[in-house]
Coordinates of C-alpha atoms and ligand atoms in Angstrom, one line a residue:
M114 CA 169.6 96.8 34.8
G115 CA 171.4 99.8 36.2
K116 CA 173.1 99.5 39.6
L117 CA 172.3 102.1 42.3
V118 CA 174.0 102.5 45.7
I119 CA 171.8 104.4 48.3
V120 CA 173.4 105.7 51.5
G121 CA 171.4 107.5 54.2
T122 CA 169.6 107.1 57.5
V123 CA 167.2 104.3 58.2
A124 CA 165.4 105.8 61.2
F125 CA 162.6 106.2 63.6
D126 CA 160.7 109.5 63.1
A127 CA 158.1 111.1 65.3
I128 CA 156.2 113.8 63.4
E129 CA 153.8 116.6 64.3
T130 CA 151.8 118.4 61.6
P131 CA 148.7 120.6 61.8
F132 CA 146.8 117.3 61.0
G133 CA 148.1 115.1 63.7
K134 CA 151.0 113.5 65.5
T135 CA 152.7 110.1 65.3
D136 CA 154.7 108.0 67.7
K137 CA 158.0 106.5 66.4
I138 CA 157.3 105.4 62.9
L139 CA 159.6 104.2 60.0
G140 CA 161.6 107.0 58.5
G141 CA 165.1 107.9 57.3
A142 CA 166.5 109.3 54.2
A143 CA 167.6 105.9 52.7
T144 CA 164.2 104.5 53.4
F145 CA 162.4 107.1 51.4
I146 CA 165.0 107.1 48.7
G147 CA 164.8 103.3 48.4
L148 CA 161.0 103.2 48.3
S149 CA 161.0 105.8 45.6
A150 CA 163.9 104.3 43.5
S151 CA 162.2 100.9 43.6
H152 CA 159.8 102.2 41.0
F153 CA 162.5 101.9 38.3
N154 CA 163.4 98.2 38.7
V155 CA 167.0 99.1 39.3
D156 CA 169.5 96.9 41.1
A157 CA 169.7 98.9 44.3
A158 CA 171.6 98.4 47.5
A159 CA 171.1 100.4 50.7
V160 CA 174.0 101.2 53.0
S161 CA 173.0 102.3 56.5
V162 CA 173.0 101.3 60.2
V163 CA 170.2 100.5 62.7
G164 CA 170.1 99.4 66.3
G165 CA 168.7 96.2 67.8
D166 CA 165.5 98.0 68.5
F167 CA 164.7 98.2 64.7
P168 CA 161.8 95.9 63.7
Q169 CA 162.6 93.1 61.2
E170 CA 159.4 93.9 59.4
Y171 CA 160.8 97.3 58.4
L172 CA 163.9 95.7 56.9
D173 CA 161.6 93.2 55.2
L174 CA 159.7 96.0 53.7
L175 CA 162.8 97.3 51.9
S176 CA 164.0 93.9 50.8
N177 CA 160.5 93.1 49.5
K178 CA 161.0 96.1 47.2
N179 CA 164.1 94.3 45.8
I180 CA 166.5 96.5 47.7
D181 CA 169.7 94.7 48.8
I182 CA 169.8 95.4 52.5
S183 CA 173.1 93.5 53.2
G184 CA 174.8 96.9 53.6
I185 CA 172.4 97.8 56.5
E186 CA 174.4 97.0 59.6
I187 CA 172.5 96.0 62.7
V188 CA 174.2 97.0 65.9
K189 CA 172.4 94.7 68.4
E190 CA 173.2 96.6 71.5
G191 CA 172.7 100.0 69.9
K192 CA 169.7 102.3 69.2
T193 CA 168.4 103.4 65.9
F194 CA 168.8 107.0 64.7
F195 CA 165.8 109.0 65.9
W196 CA 164.5 112.3 64.5
S197 CA 161.5 114.3 65.5
G198 CA 160.1 117.3 63.8
R199 CA 157.1 119.7 64.0
Y200 CA 155.7 121.4 60.9
H201 CA 154.4 124.9 60.9
N202 CA 150.9 125.8 59.5
D203 CA 152.3 126.5 56.0
M204 CA 153.6 122.8 55.9
N205 CA 156.7 124.1 54.1
S206 CA 158.8 124.9 57.1
R207 CA 159.5 122.8 60.2
D208 CA 161.4 122.8 63.4
T209 CA 163.6 119.8 64.4
L210 CA 162.7 118.9 67.9
V211 CA 165.1 116.0 68.4
T212 CA 168.0 114.4 66.5
E213 CA 169.5 111.4 68.3
L214 CA 172.4 110.0 66.2
N215 CA 172.7 106.8 68.3
T216 CA 174.3 104.1 66.1
L217 CA 175.0 106.6 63.4
A218 CA 177.5 108.4 65.6
D219 CA 180.2 105.9 64.9
F220 CA 179.1 104.2 61.8
N221 CA 181.6 102.8 59.3
P222 CA 179.7 102.1 56.1
V223 CA 180.5 99.0 54.0
V224 CA 179.3 99.0 50.4
P225 CA 178.4 95.4 49.4
Q226 CA 181.0 94.0 47.1
E227 CA 178.6 93.4 44.1
H228 CA 177.6 97.1 44.2
R229 CA 181.1 98.7 44.2
N230 CA 180.8 99.1 40.5
A231 CA 177.4 100.8 40.5
E232 CA 176.8 103.5 37.8
V233 CA 174.9 105.8 40.1
V234 CA 175.5 106.6 43.8
M235 CA 172.9 108.4 45.8
L236 CA 174.5 109.9 48.9
G237 CA 171.4 110.6 51.0
N238 CA 171.4 112.7 54.1
L239 CA 173.8 111.7 56.8
H240 CA 177.3 112.6 58.1
P241 CA 179.4 113.8 55.2
I242 CA 182.3 111.6 56.4
V243 CA 180.1 108.6 55.9
Q244 CA 179.1 109.9 52.5
L245 CA 182.8 110.3 51.6
S246 CA 183.8 106.9 52.8
V247 CA 181.1 105.3 50.6
L248 CA 182.5 107.2 47.5
E249 CA 186.0 106.0 48.4
Q250 CA 184.8 102.3 48.3
M251 CA 183.6 102.5 44.7
E252 CA 185.9 100.5 42.4
E253 CA 185.6 102.9 39.6
K254 CA 184.3 106.4 39.2
P255 CA 180.5 106.2 39.1
K256 CA 178.7 107.7 36.1
L257 CA 176.8 110.0 38.4
V258 CA 177.1 110.8 42.1
I259 CA 174.1 112.7 43.6
L260 CA 174.3 114.2 47.1
D261 CA 171.5 115.3 49.4
T262 CA 172.2 117.0 52.7
M263 CA 170.6 119.3 55.3
N264 CA 171.2 122.3 57.6
F265 CA 172.0 119.9 60.5
W266 CA 175.3 118.9 58.8
M267 CA 176.0 122.5 57.7
D268 CA 175.8 123.4 61.4
C269 CA 178.0 120.6 62.7
A270 CA 180.3 119.3 59.9
L271 CA 180.6 122.1 57.3
D272 CA 184.3 121.4 56.5
D273 CA 183.6 117.7 55.8
L274 CA 180.5 118.6 53.8
H275 CA 182.6 120.8 51.6
K276 CA 185.1 117.9 51.0
V277 CA 182.3 115.7 49.8
I278 CA 180.5 118.4 47.8
K279 CA 183.8 118.9 45.8
K280 CA 183.6 115.2 44.6
I281 CA 180.0 114.9 43.4
D282 CA 178.1 115.7 40.2
V283 CA 174.6 116.6 41.4
I284 CA 173.5 118.2 44.7
T285 CA 169.9 118.3 45.7
I286 CA 169.2 120.8 48.4
N287 CA 166.2 122.9 49.6
D288 CA 166.0 126.6 49.1
E289 CA 166.6 127.5 52.7
E290 CA 169.7 125.2 52.8
A291 CA 171.0 126.6 49.5
R292 CA 170.9 130.1 51.1
Q293 CA 172.6 128.8 54.3
L294 CA 175.3 127.1 52.3
T295 CA 176.1 130.1 50.2
G296 CA 175.0 133.1 52.2
E297 CA 173.1 134.3 49.1
Y298 CA 169.4 135.0 49.0
S299 CA 168.9 134.8 45.2
L300 CA 168.7 131.1 44.2
L301 CA 170.4 131.9 40.9
V302 CA 173.4 133.3 42.6
A303 CA 173.3 130.5 45.2
A304 CA 173.3 127.9 42.4
R305 CA 176.3 129.7 40.8
K306 CA 178.2 129.6 44.0
I307 CA 177.4 125.9 44.6
H308 CA 178.7 125.2 41.0
E309 CA 181.9 126.8 42.1
M310 CA 182.1 124.3 45.0
G311 CA 182.1 121.4 42.6
P312 CA 178.8 120.0 41.4
K313 CA 178.0 120.6 37.7
Y314 CA 174.3 120.2 38.4
V315 CA 172.4 121.8 41.2
V316 CA 168.8 120.9 42.1
I317 CA 167.1 123.4 44.5
K318 CA 163.9 122.0 46.0
K319 CA 161.2 124.5 46.9
G320 CA 158.7 122.2 48.6
E321 CA 155.2 122.9 47.3
H322 CA 156.7 125.5 44.9
G323 CA 158.5 122.8 42.9
A324 CA 162.2 122.4 42.0
L325 CA 164.8 124.1 39.9
L326 CA 167.6 122.3 38.0
F327 CA 170.7 124.3 37.1
N328 CA 173.7 123.4 34.9
N329 CA 175.5 126.7 34.6
D330 CA 173.4 128.8 32.3
N331 CA 170.8 126.1 31.6
V332 CA 167.9 126.3 34.0
F333 CA 164.8 124.0 34.2
Y334 CA 161.8 124.5 36.5
A335 CA 159.3 121.9 37.4
P336 CA 156.3 123.0 39.6
A337 CA 155.0 120.7 42.3
L338 CA 151.7 119.1 41.5
P339 CA 148.9 121.0 43.3
L340 CA 147.4 118.5 45.8
E341 CA 144.2 118.4 47.7
E342 CA 145.7 116.6 50.7
V343 CA 149.0 117.3 52.2
F344 CA 149.4 115.5 55.6
D345 CA 153.1 115.2 56.1
P346 CA 156.0 116.6 54.0
T347 CA 158.6 114.4 55.8
G348 CA 160.7 112.5 53.3
A349 CA 159.4 114.4 50.2
G350 CA 163.0 115.7 49.5
D351 CA 164.4 112.1 49.8
T352 CA 161.6 110.7 47.7
F353 CA 162.3 113.3 45.1
A354 CA 166.0 112.3 45.2
G355 CA 165.2 108.6 45.0
G356 CA 163.0 109.2 41.9
F357 CA 165.7 111.3 40.3
A358 CA 168.5 108.8 41.0
G359 CA 166.3 105.8 40.1
Y360 CA 165.4 107.3 36.7
I361 CA 169.0 108.1 35.9
A362 CA 170.2 104.6 36.9
K363 CA 167.5 103.0 34.8
T364 CA 168.1 105.1 31.7
G365 CA 171.9 105.4 32.0
D366 CA 171.7 108.9 30.4
T367 CA 173.2 111.8 32.4
S368 CA 172.5 114.5 29.9
F369 CA 170.8 117.7 31.0
E370 CA 167.8 116.9 28.8
N371 CA 167.4 113.5 30.6
M372 CA 167.8 115.1 34.0
K373 CA 164.8 117.2 33.2
N374 CA 162.8 114.0 33.0
A375 CA 164.4 112.8 36.2
V376 CA 163.2 116.0 38.0
I377 CA 159.7 115.3 36.7
Y378 CA 159.8 111.7 38.0
G379 CA 161.2 112.9 41.3
S380 CA 158.5 115.5 41.7
T381 CA 155.7 113.1 40.8
L382 CA 156.9 110.5 43.3
A383 CA 157.3 113.2 46.0
S384 CA 153.7 114.3 45.4
F385 CA 152.5 110.9 46.7
C386 CA 154.8 110.9 49.7
V387 CA 153.2 113.9 51.4
E388 CA 149.6 112.5 51.2
K389 CA 150.0 110.3 54.3
F390 CA 152.2 110.2 57.3
G391 CA 155.7 108.8 57.0
T392 CA 156.3 106.1 54.4
E393 CA 152.6 104.9 54.4
R394 CA 151.7 106.2 51.0
M395 CA 154.9 105.0 49.4
Q396 CA 154.6 101.5 50.7
N397 CA 151.9 100.4 48.3
L398 CA 152.1 102.9 45.5
T399 CA 151.3 101.3 42.2
E400 CA 152.8 101.9 38.8
G401 CA 149.3 102.7 37.5
E402 CA 149.0 105.5 40.0
V403 CA 152.4 106.9 39.1
H404 CA 151.6 106.8 35.4
K405 CA 148.3 108.6 35.9
R406 CA 150.0 111.4 37.9
L407 CA 152.7 111.7 35.3
L408 CA 150.0 112.4 32.7
Q409 CA 148.5 115.0 35.0
F410 CA 151.9 116.6 35.3
K411 CA 152.3 116.7 31.6
Q412 CA 148.9 118.4 31.2
L413 CA 149.6 120.9 33.9
T414 CA 152.9 122.1 32.4
Q415 CA 152.3 121.8 28.7
F416 CA 151.3 124.8 26.6
E417 CA 151.6 125.9 23.0
I418 CA 152.4 129.4 22.2
E419 CA 153.1 131.0 18.9
L420 CA 156.1 133.3 19.1
A421 CA 157.0 135.6 16.3
Ligands
LIG166 P1 163.2 115.2 54.3 O1 161.9 115.6 54.7 O2 163.3 114.8 52.8 O3 164.2 116.3 54.6 O4 163.7 113.9 55.1 C1 163.3 113.6 56.3 C2 164.0 112.4 56.8 O5 165.3 112.7 57.1 C3 163.4 111.8 58.1 O6 162.8 110.5 57.8 C4 164.5 111.7 59.1 O7 164.7 110.5 59.7 C5 165.8 112.0 58.2 N1 166.7 113.0 58.9 C6 166.3 114.0 59.7 N2 167.4 114.6 60.2 C7 168.5 114.0 59.7 C8 169.9 114.2 59.7 N3 170.5 115.1 60.5 N4 170.7 113.3 59.0 C9 170.1 112.3 58.3 N5 168.8 112.1 58.2 C10 168.0 112.9 58.8

Protein backbone atom coordinates (compact mmCIF):
# COMPACT_ATOMS: atom_id res chain seq x y z
CA MET A 1 0.00 0.00 0.00
CA GLY A 2 1.45 3.37 -1.02
CA LYS A 3 2.05 5.97 1.64
CA LEU A 4 0.70 9.47 1.25
CA VAL A 5 1.32 12.54 3.38
CA ILE A 6 -1.36 15.24 3.13
CA VAL A 7 -0.76 18.74 4.42
CA GLY A 8 -3.34 21.51 4.38
CA THR A 9 -5.95 23.35 6.33
CA VAL A 10 -8.59 21.58 8.37
CA ALA A 11 -11.11 24.33 8.74
CA PHE A 12 -14.48 25.88 9.33
CA ASP A 13 -16.03 27.31 6.17
CA ALA A 14 -19.08 29.55 5.73
CA ILE A 15 -20.27 29.53 2.15
CA GLU A 16 -22.73 31.53 0.07
CA THR A 17 -23.78 30.40 -3.38
CA PRO A 18 -26.78 31.39 -5.52
CA PHE A 19 -28.46 28.28 -4.03
CA GLY A 20 -28.06 29.02 -0.36
CA LYS A 21 -25.86 29.86 2.54
CA THR A 22 -24.23 27.84 5.32
CA ASP A 23 -23.08 28.59 8.84
CA LYS A 24 -19.68 27.26 9.89
CA ILE A 25 -19.33 23.81 8.39
CA LEU A 26 -16.43 21.40 7.99
CA GLY A 27 -13.95 22.48 5.33
CA GLY A 28 -10.27 22.89 4.65
CA ALA A 29 -7.91 21.78 1.94
CA ALA A 30 -6.58 18.72 3.83
CA THR A 31 -10.14 17.62 4.65
CA PHE A 32 -11.22 17.57 1.00
CA ILE A 33 -7.92 16.02 -0.13
CA GLY A 34 -8.17 13.30 2.52
CA LEU A 35 -11.79 12.42 1.75
CA SER A 36 -10.93 12.14 -1.93
CA ALA A 37 -7.67 10.19 -1.50
CA SER A 38 -9.42 7.74 0.82
CA HIS A 39 -10.99 6.16 -2.30
CA PHE A 40 -7.64 4.58 -3.19
CA ASN A 41 -6.99 2.60 0.02
CA VAL A 42 -3.63 4.28 0.50
CA ASP A 43 -1.85 4.63 3.81
CA ALA A 44 -2.55 8.34 4.29
CA ALA A 45 -1.62 10.72 7.10
CA ALA A 46 -2.93 14.27 7.47
CA VAL A 47 -0.77 17.05 8.90
CA SER A 48 -2.62 20.13 10.08
CA VAL A 49 -3.75 22.15 13.07
CA VAL A 50 -7.13 22.96 14.65
CA GLY A 51 -8.32 24.79 17.75
CA GLY A 52 -10.14 23.55 20.84
CA ASP A 53 -13.38 24.62 19.12
CA PHE A 54 -13.06 21.87 16.50
CA PRO A 55 -15.63 19.08 17.01
CA GLN A 56 -14.27 15.60 17.71
CA GLU A 57 -16.85 14.15 15.28
CA TYR A 58 -15.09 15.92 12.39
CA LEU A 59 -11.77 14.35 13.37
CA ASP A 60 -13.52 10.99 13.70
CA LEU A 61 -14.88 11.41 10.21
CA LEU A 62 -11.33 11.54 8.86
CA SER A 63 -10.00 8.67 10.95
CA ASN A 64 -13.02 6.55 9.97
CA LYS A 65 -11.79 6.96 6.40
CA ASN A 66 -8.49 5.37 7.51
CA ILE A 67 -6.59 8.64 7.55
CA ASP A 68 -3.95 8.84 10.27
CA ILE A 69 -4.81 12.04 12.14
CA SER A 70 -1.98 11.92 14.69
CA GLY A 71 -0.33 14.76 12.72
CA ILE A 72 -3.34 17.05 13.28
CA GLU A 73 -2.34 19.18 16.24
CA ILE A 74 -5.11 20.40 18.54
CA VAL A 75 -4.34 23.73 20.18
CA LYS A 76 -6.87 23.67 23.03
CA GLU A 77 -6.84 27.39 23.75
CA GLY A 78 -6.78 28.35 20.05
CA LYS A 79 -9.40 28.77 17.30
CA THR A 80 -9.62 26.79 14.08
CA PHE A 81 -8.78 28.37 10.71
CA PHE A 82 -11.92 30.00 9.29
CA TRP A 83 -12.67 30.87 5.69
CA SER A 84 -15.78 32.39 4.21
CA GLY A 85 -16.55 32.88 0.54
CA ARG A 86 -19.32 33.99 -1.78
CA TYR A 87 -19.75 32.57 -5.29
CA HIS A 88 -20.90 34.64 -8.24
CA ASN A 89 -23.78 33.53 -10.42
CA ASP A 90 -21.45 31.71 -12.83
CA MET A 91 -20.29 29.52 -9.86
CA ASN A 92 -16.79 29.58 -11.36
CA SER A 93 -15.58 32.70 -9.60
CA ARG A 94 -15.85 33.69 -5.96
CA ASP A 95 -14.92 36.41 -3.51
CA THR A 96 -13.20 35.57 -0.25
CA LEU A 97 -15.11 37.38 2.50
CA VAL A 98 -13.05 36.31 5.52
CA THR A 99 -9.77 34.47 6.11
CA GLU A 100 -8.95 34.04 9.80
CA LEU A 101 -5.69 32.15 10.16
CA ASN A 102 -6.10 31.64 13.93
CA THR A 103 -4.03 28.57 14.98
CA LEU A 104 -2.54 28.38 11.50
CA ALA A 105 -0.65 31.63 12.11
CA ASP A 106 2.07 29.95 14.15
CA PHE A 107 1.75 26.33 13.23
CA ASN A 108 4.82 24.09 13.27
CA PRO A 109 3.87 20.93 11.38
CA VAL A 110 5.11 17.54 12.55
CA VAL A 111 4.96 14.63 10.09
CA PRO A 112 4.24 11.38 11.97
CA GLN A 113 7.42 9.26 12.14
CA GLU A 114 5.91 6.30 10.22
CA HIS A 115 5.04 8.56 7.30
CA ARG A 116 8.40 10.26 6.86
CA ASN A 117 9.25 7.76 4.13
CA ALA A 118 6.02 8.31 2.14
CA GLU A 119 6.33 7.96 -1.62
CA VAL A 120 3.87 10.76 -2.34
CA VAL A 121 3.50 14.09 -0.56
CA MET A 122 0.49 16.28 -1.25
CA LEU A 123 1.22 19.82 -0.11
CA GLY A 124 -2.29 21.23 0.10
CA ASN A 125 -3.10 24.86 0.37
CA LEU A 126 -1.60 26.64 3.39
CA HIS A 127 1.39 28.82 4.22
CA PRO A 128 4.33 27.94 1.93
CA ILE A 129 6.70 27.93 4.95
CA VAL A 130 4.61 25.12 6.46
CA GLN A 131 4.67 23.27 3.13
CA LEU A 132 8.46 23.66 3.03
CA SER A 133 8.88 22.44 6.60
CA VAL A 134 6.94 19.27 5.80
CA LEU A 135 9.21 18.55 2.84
CA GLU A 136 12.28 19.03 5.01
CA GLN A 137 11.01 16.39 7.47
CA MET A 138 10.87 13.65 4.84
CA GLU A 139 13.65 11.11 5.39
CA GLU A 140 14.25 10.51 1.73
CA LYS A 141 13.20 12.32 -1.42
CA PRO A 142 9.58 11.32 -2.10
CA LYS A 143 8.79 9.82 -5.49
CA LEU A 144 6.37 12.65 -6.17
CA VAL A 145 5.64 15.95 -4.46
CA ILE A 146 2.46 17.74 -5.53
CA LEU A 147 1.65 21.29 -4.49
CA ASP A 148 -1.58 23.21 -4.48
CA THR A 149 -1.81 26.87 -3.57
CA MET A 150 -4.00 29.91 -4.07
CA ASN A 151 -3.97 33.67 -4.68
CA PHE A 152 -4.03 34.41 -0.94
CA TRP A 153 -0.45 33.07 -0.56
CA MET A 154 0.70 34.78 -3.76
CA ASP A 155 -0.51 38.05 -2.26
CA CYS A 156 1.08 37.64 1.17
CA ALA A 157 3.98 35.14 0.90
CA LEU A 158 5.18 35.14 -2.72
CA ASP A 159 8.92 34.74 -1.99
CA ASP A 160 8.30 31.73 0.25
CA LEU A 161 5.93 30.30 -2.31
CA HIS A 162 8.68 30.49 -4.95
CA LYS A 163 11.05 28.63 -2.60
CA VAL A 164 8.65 25.71 -2.27
CA ILE A 165 7.63 25.71 -5.95
CA LYS A 166 11.30 25.17 -6.81
CA LYS A 167 11.32 21.88 -4.87
CA ILE A 168 8.20 20.16 -6.13
CA ASP A 169 7.31 17.91 -9.10
CA VAL A 170 3.67 18.77 -9.82
CA ILE A 171 1.77 22.00 -9.21
CA THR A 172 -2.02 22.12 -9.35
CA ILE A 173 -3.33 25.64 -9.72
CA ASN A 174 -6.43 27.25 -11.19
CA ASP A 175 -6.37 29.33 -14.36
CA GLU A 176 -6.76 32.67 -12.60
CA GLU A 177 -3.94 31.82 -10.19
CA ALA A 178 -1.66 30.61 -13.00
CA ARG A 179 -2.16 34.00 -14.65
CA GLN A 180 -1.46 35.82 -11.40
CA LEU A 181 1.69 33.78 -10.71
CA THR A 182 3.17 34.33 -14.16
CA GLY A 183 1.62 37.56 -15.40
CA GLU A 184 0.69 35.70 -18.63
CA TYR A 185 -2.81 35.42 -20.07
CA SER A 186 -2.15 32.41 -22.32
CA LEU A 187 -2.25 29.25 -20.22
CA LEU A 188 0.31 27.62 -22.54
CA VAL A 189 2.77 30.42 -21.89
CA ALA A 190 1.88 30.44 -18.18
CA ALA A 191 2.56 26.68 -17.94
CA ARG A 192 5.94 27.17 -19.66
CA LYS A 193 6.86 29.89 -17.19
CA ILE A 194 5.81 27.70 -14.25
CA HIS A 195 8.00 24.87 -15.62
CA GLU A 196 10.90 27.31 -15.47
CA MET A 197 10.14 27.90 -11.76
CA GLY A 198 10.73 24.18 -11.02
CA PRO A 199 7.81 21.76 -11.48
CA LYS A 200 8.10 19.28 -14.36
CA TYR A 201 4.34 18.85 -14.39
CA VAL A 202 1.78 21.64 -14.30
CA VAL A 203 -1.95 21.03 -13.85
CA ILE A 204 -4.16 24.01 -14.58
CA LYS A 205 -7.70 23.60 -13.27
CA LYS A 206 -10.42 25.46 -15.12
CA GLY A 207 -13.43 24.72 -12.92
CA GLU A 208 -16.40 23.59 -14.97
CA HIS A 209 -14.17 23.75 -18.08
CA GLY A 210 -11.93 20.89 -16.98
CA ALA A 211 -8.20 20.61 -16.40
CA LEU A 212 -4.99 20.70 -18.44
CA LEU A 213 -1.86 18.67 -17.68
CA PHE A 214 1.43 19.97 -19.06
CA ASN A 215 4.84 18.30 -19.18
CA ASN A 216 6.85 20.59 -21.43
CA ASP A 217 5.53 19.89 -24.95
CA ASN A 218 3.16 17.13 -23.82
CA VAL A 219 -0.32 18.42 -23.09
CA PHE A 220 -3.41 16.49 -21.96
CA TYR A 221 -6.88 17.93 -21.50
CA ALA A 222 -9.74 16.44 -19.49
CA PRO A 223 -13.13 18.15 -19.57
CA ALA A 224 -15.22 18.42 -16.44
CA LEU A 225 -18.23 16.17 -16.45
CA PRO A 226 -21.34 18.21 -17.34
CA LEU A 227 -23.55 18.08 -14.25
CA GLU A 228 -27.22 18.75 -13.64
CA GLU A 229 -26.69 20.08 -10.14
CA VAL A 230 -23.87 22.29 -8.97
CA PHE A 231 -24.53 23.63 -5.49
CA ASP A 232 -21.14 24.56 -4.11
CA PRO A 233 -17.76 24.43 -5.85
CA THR A 234 -15.83 24.78 -2.56
CA GLY A 235 -13.18 22.11 -2.25
CA ALA A 236 -13.45 20.94 -5.86
CA GLY A 237 -9.81 21.85 -6.49
CA ASP A 238 -8.67 20.02 -3.36
CA THR A 239 -10.83 17.03 -4.18
CA PHE A 240 -9.24 16.96 -7.62
CA ALA A 241 -5.77 17.10 -6.04
CA GLY A 242 -6.68 14.37 -3.53
CA GLY A 243 -7.86 12.08 -6.32
CA PHE A 244 -4.75 12.80 -8.36
CA ALA A 245 -2.39 12.18 -5.41
CA GLY A 246 -4.30 9.11 -4.18
CA TYR A 247 -4.21 7.49 -7.60
CA ILE A 248 -0.47 8.08 -7.99
CA ALA A 249 0.21 6.79 -4.45
CA LYS A 250 -1.82 3.68 -5.19
CA THR A 251 -0.25 2.90 -8.58
CA GLY A 252 3.29 4.09 -7.77
CA ASP A 253 3.65 5.12 -11.41
CA THR A 254 4.71 8.73 -12.03
CA SER A 255 4.82 8.59 -15.84
CA PHE A 256 2.98 11.20 -17.91
CA GLU A 257 0.68 8.45 -19.25
CA ASN A 258 -0.35 7.45 -15.74
CA MET A 259 -0.79 11.07 -14.72
CA LYS A 260 -3.46 11.35 -17.42
CA ASN A 261 -5.45 8.71 -15.52
CA ALA A 262 -4.78 10.57 -12.29
CA VAL A 263 -6.32 13.69 -13.87
CA ILE A 264 -9.39 11.66 -14.87
CA TYR A 265 -9.77 10.27 -11.34
CA GLY A 266 -9.30 13.74 -9.88
CA SER A 267 -11.92 15.23 -12.21
CA THR A 268 -14.37 12.42 -11.51
CA LEU A 269 -14.12 12.82 -7.73
CA ALA A 270 -14.36 16.62 -7.99
CA SER A 271 -17.59 16.22 -9.97
CA PHE A 272 -19.22 14.76 -6.86
CA CYS A 273 -17.85 17.36 -4.47
CA VAL A 274 -19.78 20.22 -6.08
CA GLU A 275 -23.17 18.51 -5.89
CA LYS A 276 -23.76 19.37 -2.22
CA PHE A 277 -22.52 21.98 0.24
CA GLY A 278 -19.09 21.50 1.80
CA THR A 279 -17.97 17.91 2.33
CA GLU A 280 -21.50 16.48 2.46
CA ARG A 281 -21.40 14.65 -0.86
CA MET A 282 -17.89 13.27 -0.28
CA GLN A 283 -18.63 11.86 3.15
CA ASN A 284 -20.70 8.91 1.95
CA LEU A 285 -19.61 8.56 -1.64
CA THR A 286 -19.48 4.89 -2.65
CA GLU A 287 -17.07 3.05 -4.95
CA GLY A 288 -20.03 2.04 -7.12
CA GLU A 289 -20.95 5.68 -7.72
CA VAL A 290 -17.35 6.54 -8.59
CA HIS A 291 -17.10 3.61 -10.99
CA LYS A 292 -20.33 4.56 -12.75
CA ARG A 293 -19.15 8.11 -13.25
CA LEU A 294 -15.76 6.96 -14.56
CA LEU A 295 -17.64 5.01 -17.22
CA GLN A 296 -19.66 8.11 -18.09
CA PHE A 297 -16.41 10.05 -18.34
CA LYS A 298 -14.97 7.48 -20.69
CA GLN A 299 -18.04 7.59 -22.92
CA LEU A 300 -18.03 11.36 -22.96
CA THR A 301 -14.43 11.68 -24.09
CA GLN A 302 -13.90 8.66 -26.34
CA PHE A 303 -14.19 8.88 -30.09
CA GLU A 304 -12.87 7.04 -33.10
CA ILE A 305 -11.77 8.98 -36.09
CA GLU A 306 -10.09 7.72 -39.23
CA LEU A 307 -7.22 9.96 -40.17
CA ALA A 308 -5.41 9.55 -43.46
P1 LIG B 1 -10.89 25.11 -3.14
O1 LIG B 1 -12.34 25.42 -3.38
O2 LIG B 1 -10.47 23.78 -3.68
O3 LIG B 1 -9.98 26.22 -3.53
O4 LIG B 1 -10.71 24.95 -1.56
C1 LIG B 1 -11.52 25.57 -0.63
C2 LIG B 1 -11.00 25.22 0.74
O5 LIG B 1 -9.78 25.91 0.96
C3 LIG B 1 -11.95 25.67 1.83
O6 LIG B 1 -12.46 24.54 2.51
C4 LIG B 1 -11.13 26.58 2.75
O7 LIG B 1 -11.23 26.23 4.10
C5 LIG B 1 -9.70 26.40 2.27
N1 LIG B 1 -9.01 27.69 2.18
C6 LIG B 1 -9.50 28.90 1.83
N2 LIG B 1 -8.55 29.85 1.87
C7 LIG B 1 -7.40 29.23 2.26
C8 LIG B 1 -6.07 29.67 2.49
N3 LIG B 1 -5.70 30.93 2.32
N4 LIG B 1 -5.15 28.74 2.84
C9 LIG B 1 -5.51 27.46 3.01
N5 LIG B 1 -6.74 26.97 2.82
C10 LIG B 1 -7.69 27.84 2.45
